[in-house]
Structure formats: C-alpha cells, structure tokens
Tab-separated table of N, CA and C in Angstrom:
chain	number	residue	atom	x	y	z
A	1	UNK	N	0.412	26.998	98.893
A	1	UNK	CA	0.903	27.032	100.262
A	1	UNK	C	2.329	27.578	100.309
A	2	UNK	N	3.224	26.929	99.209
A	2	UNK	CA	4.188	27.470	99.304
A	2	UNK	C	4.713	28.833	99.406
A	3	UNK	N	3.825	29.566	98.194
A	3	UNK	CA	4.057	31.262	97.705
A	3	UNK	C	3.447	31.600	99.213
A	4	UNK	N	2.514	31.418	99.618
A	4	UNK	CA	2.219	31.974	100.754
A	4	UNK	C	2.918	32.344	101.656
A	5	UNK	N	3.895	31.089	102.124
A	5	UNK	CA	5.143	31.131	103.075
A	5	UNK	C	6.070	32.216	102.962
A	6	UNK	N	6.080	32.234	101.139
A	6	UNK	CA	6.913	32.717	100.661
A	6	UNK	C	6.761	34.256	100.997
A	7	UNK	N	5.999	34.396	100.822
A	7	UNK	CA	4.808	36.010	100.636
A	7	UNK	C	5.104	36.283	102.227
A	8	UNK	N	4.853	35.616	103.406
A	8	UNK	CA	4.148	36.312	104.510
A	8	UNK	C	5.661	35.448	105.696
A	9	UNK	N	6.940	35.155	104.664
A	9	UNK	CA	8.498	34.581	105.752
A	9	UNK	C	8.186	35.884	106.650
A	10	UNK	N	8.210	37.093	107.027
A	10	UNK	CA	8.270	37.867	107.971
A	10	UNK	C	7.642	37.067	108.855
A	11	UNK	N	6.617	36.430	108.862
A	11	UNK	CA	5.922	35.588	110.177
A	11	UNK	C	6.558	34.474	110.955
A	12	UNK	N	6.733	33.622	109.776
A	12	UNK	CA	7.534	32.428	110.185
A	12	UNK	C	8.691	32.659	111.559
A	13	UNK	N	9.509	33.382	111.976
A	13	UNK	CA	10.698	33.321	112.878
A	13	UNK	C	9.715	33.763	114.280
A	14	UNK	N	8.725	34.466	113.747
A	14	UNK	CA	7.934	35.113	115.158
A	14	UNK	C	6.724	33.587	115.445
A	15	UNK	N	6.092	33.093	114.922
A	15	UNK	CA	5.579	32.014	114.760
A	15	UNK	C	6.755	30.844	115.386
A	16	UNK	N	7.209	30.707	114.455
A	16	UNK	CA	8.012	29.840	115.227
A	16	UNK	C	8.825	29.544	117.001
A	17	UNK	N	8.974	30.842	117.085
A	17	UNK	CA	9.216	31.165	118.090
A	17	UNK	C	8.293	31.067	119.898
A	18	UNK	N	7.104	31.529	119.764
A	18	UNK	CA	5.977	31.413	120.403
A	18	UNK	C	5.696	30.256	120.158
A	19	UNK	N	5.575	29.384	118.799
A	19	UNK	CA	5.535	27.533	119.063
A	19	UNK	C	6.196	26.836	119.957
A	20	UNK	N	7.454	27.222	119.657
A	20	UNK	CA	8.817	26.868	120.341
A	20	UNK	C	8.648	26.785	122.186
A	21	UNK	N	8.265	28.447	122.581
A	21	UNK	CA	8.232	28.183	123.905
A	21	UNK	C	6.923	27.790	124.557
A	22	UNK	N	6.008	27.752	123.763
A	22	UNK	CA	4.671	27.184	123.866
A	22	UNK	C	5.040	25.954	124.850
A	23	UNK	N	5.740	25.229	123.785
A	23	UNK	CA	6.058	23.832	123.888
A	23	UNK	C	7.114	23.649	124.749
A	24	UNK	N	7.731	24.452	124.930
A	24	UNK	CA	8.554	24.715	125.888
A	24	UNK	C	8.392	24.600	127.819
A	25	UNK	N	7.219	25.129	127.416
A	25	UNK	CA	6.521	25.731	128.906
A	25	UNK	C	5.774	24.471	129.172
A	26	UNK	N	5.091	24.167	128.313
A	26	UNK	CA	3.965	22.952	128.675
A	26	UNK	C	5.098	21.748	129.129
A	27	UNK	N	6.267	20.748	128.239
A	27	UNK	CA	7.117	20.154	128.499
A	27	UNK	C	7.846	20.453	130.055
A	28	UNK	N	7.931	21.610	130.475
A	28	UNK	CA	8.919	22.065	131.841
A	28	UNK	C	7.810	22.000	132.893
A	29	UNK	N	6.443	22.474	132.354
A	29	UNK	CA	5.482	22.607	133.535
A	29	UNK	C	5.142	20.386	134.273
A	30	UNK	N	5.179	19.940	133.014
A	30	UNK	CA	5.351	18.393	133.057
A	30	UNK	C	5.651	17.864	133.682
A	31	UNK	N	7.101	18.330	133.344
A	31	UNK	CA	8.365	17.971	134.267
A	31	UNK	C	8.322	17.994	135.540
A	32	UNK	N	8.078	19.310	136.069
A	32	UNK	CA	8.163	19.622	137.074
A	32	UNK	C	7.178	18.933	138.176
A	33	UNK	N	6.065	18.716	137.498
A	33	UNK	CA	5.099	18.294	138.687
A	33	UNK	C	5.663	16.599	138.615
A	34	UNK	N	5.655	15.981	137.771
A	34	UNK	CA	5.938	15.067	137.830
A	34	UNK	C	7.514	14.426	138.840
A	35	UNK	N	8.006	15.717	138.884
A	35	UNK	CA	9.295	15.787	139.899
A	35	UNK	C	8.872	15.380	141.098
A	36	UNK	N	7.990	16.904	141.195
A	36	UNK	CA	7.091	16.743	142.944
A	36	UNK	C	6.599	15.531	143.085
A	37	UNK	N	5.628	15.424	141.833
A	37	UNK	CA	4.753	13.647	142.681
A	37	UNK	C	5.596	12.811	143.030
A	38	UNK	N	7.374	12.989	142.511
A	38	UNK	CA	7.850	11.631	143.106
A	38	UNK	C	8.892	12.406	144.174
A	39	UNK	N	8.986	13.684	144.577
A	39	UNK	CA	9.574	13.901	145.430
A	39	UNK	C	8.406	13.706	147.297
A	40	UNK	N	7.153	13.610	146.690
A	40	UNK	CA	5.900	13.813	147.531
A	40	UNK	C	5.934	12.349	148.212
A	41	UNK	N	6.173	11.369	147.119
A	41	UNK	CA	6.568	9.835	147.171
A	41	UNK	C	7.632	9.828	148.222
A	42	UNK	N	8.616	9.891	148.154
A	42	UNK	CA	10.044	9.886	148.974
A	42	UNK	C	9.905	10.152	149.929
A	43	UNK	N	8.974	11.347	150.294
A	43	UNK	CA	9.181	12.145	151.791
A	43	UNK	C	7.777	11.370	152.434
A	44	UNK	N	6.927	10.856	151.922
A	44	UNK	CA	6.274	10.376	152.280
A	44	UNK	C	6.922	8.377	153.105
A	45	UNK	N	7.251	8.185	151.919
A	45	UNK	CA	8.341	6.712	152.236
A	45	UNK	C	9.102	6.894	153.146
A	46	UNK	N	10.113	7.739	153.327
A	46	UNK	CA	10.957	8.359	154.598
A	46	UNK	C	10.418	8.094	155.804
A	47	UNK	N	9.217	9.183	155.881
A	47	UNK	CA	8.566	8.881	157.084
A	47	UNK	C	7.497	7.782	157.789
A	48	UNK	N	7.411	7.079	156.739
A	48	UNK	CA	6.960	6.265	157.266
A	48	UNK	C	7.923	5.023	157.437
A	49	UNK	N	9.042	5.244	157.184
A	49	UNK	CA	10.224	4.364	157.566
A	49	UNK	C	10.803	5.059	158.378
A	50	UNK	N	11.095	6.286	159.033
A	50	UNK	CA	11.170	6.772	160.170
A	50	UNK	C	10.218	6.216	161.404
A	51	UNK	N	9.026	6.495	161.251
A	51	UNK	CA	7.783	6.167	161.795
A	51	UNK	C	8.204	4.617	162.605
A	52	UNK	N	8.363	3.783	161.762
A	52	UNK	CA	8.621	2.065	161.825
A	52	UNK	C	9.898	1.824	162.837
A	53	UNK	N	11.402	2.910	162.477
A	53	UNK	CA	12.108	2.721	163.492
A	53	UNK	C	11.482	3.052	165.160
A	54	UNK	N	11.085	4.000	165.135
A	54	UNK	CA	10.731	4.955	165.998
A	54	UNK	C	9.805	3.940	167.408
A	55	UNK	N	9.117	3.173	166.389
A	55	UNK	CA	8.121	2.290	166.822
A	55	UNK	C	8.844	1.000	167.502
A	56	UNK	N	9.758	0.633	166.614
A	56	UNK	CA	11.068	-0.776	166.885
A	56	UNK	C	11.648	-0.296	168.089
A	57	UNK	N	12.230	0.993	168.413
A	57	UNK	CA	13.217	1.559	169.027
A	57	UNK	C	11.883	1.525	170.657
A	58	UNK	N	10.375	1.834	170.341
A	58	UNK	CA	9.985	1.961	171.599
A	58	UNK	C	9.664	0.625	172.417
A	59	UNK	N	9.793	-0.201	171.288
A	59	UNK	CA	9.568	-1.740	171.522
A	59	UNK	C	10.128	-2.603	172.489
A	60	UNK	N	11.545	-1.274	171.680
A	60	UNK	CA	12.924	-2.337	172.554
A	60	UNK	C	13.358	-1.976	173.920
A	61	UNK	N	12.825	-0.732	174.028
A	61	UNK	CA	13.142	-0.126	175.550
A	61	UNK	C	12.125	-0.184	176.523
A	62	UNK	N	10.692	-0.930	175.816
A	62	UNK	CA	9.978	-1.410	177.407
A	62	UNK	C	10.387	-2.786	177.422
C-alpha cells in the first residue's frame, strides 16, 4: 500500500482535494437547511404571536 502511494503521490493532492470539498459541500448544504428549518420556526412563532396580539387588541376595543 505504501509503494503504491508512493508510486502514484501525483494523485494524492488532486484526491485529496475533491475529498476535501466533497465534504465541504455536503457539511454547508447541512448547514444551511438546517438554518432555514429554524429560521421557518421563528417566522412562523412571530406570527402567530403577532396573530394573538392582534386578536387581544380586537378584544379590547369591542
């Protein structure tokens, strides 16, 4: 295994590389949605605590 490495290092930096952002991309793509689901959360919570004043506020003026 070793001589092999040894034999065919021209690969290794290009290999490595395409691993690298492989893992790169999959980790950020992750991220990201997992952002949204809790930014989807928030705006969702918002309005329905908007919603609740809105409702208090018509309560109080009949």
């Amino acid at each position: 295994m070793t001589e092999w490495i040894i034999e065919n290092k021209d690969w290794i930096v290009p290999i490595s590389v395409a691993l690298l952002s492989l893992f790169g991309s999959l980790l950020g793509g992750w991220l990201s949605g997992k952002k949204r689901i809790g930014i989807e959360v928030l705006s969702k919570n918002r309005q329905e605590w908007i919603n609740d004043l809105r409702k208090k506020s018509q309560n109080l003026q009949v």
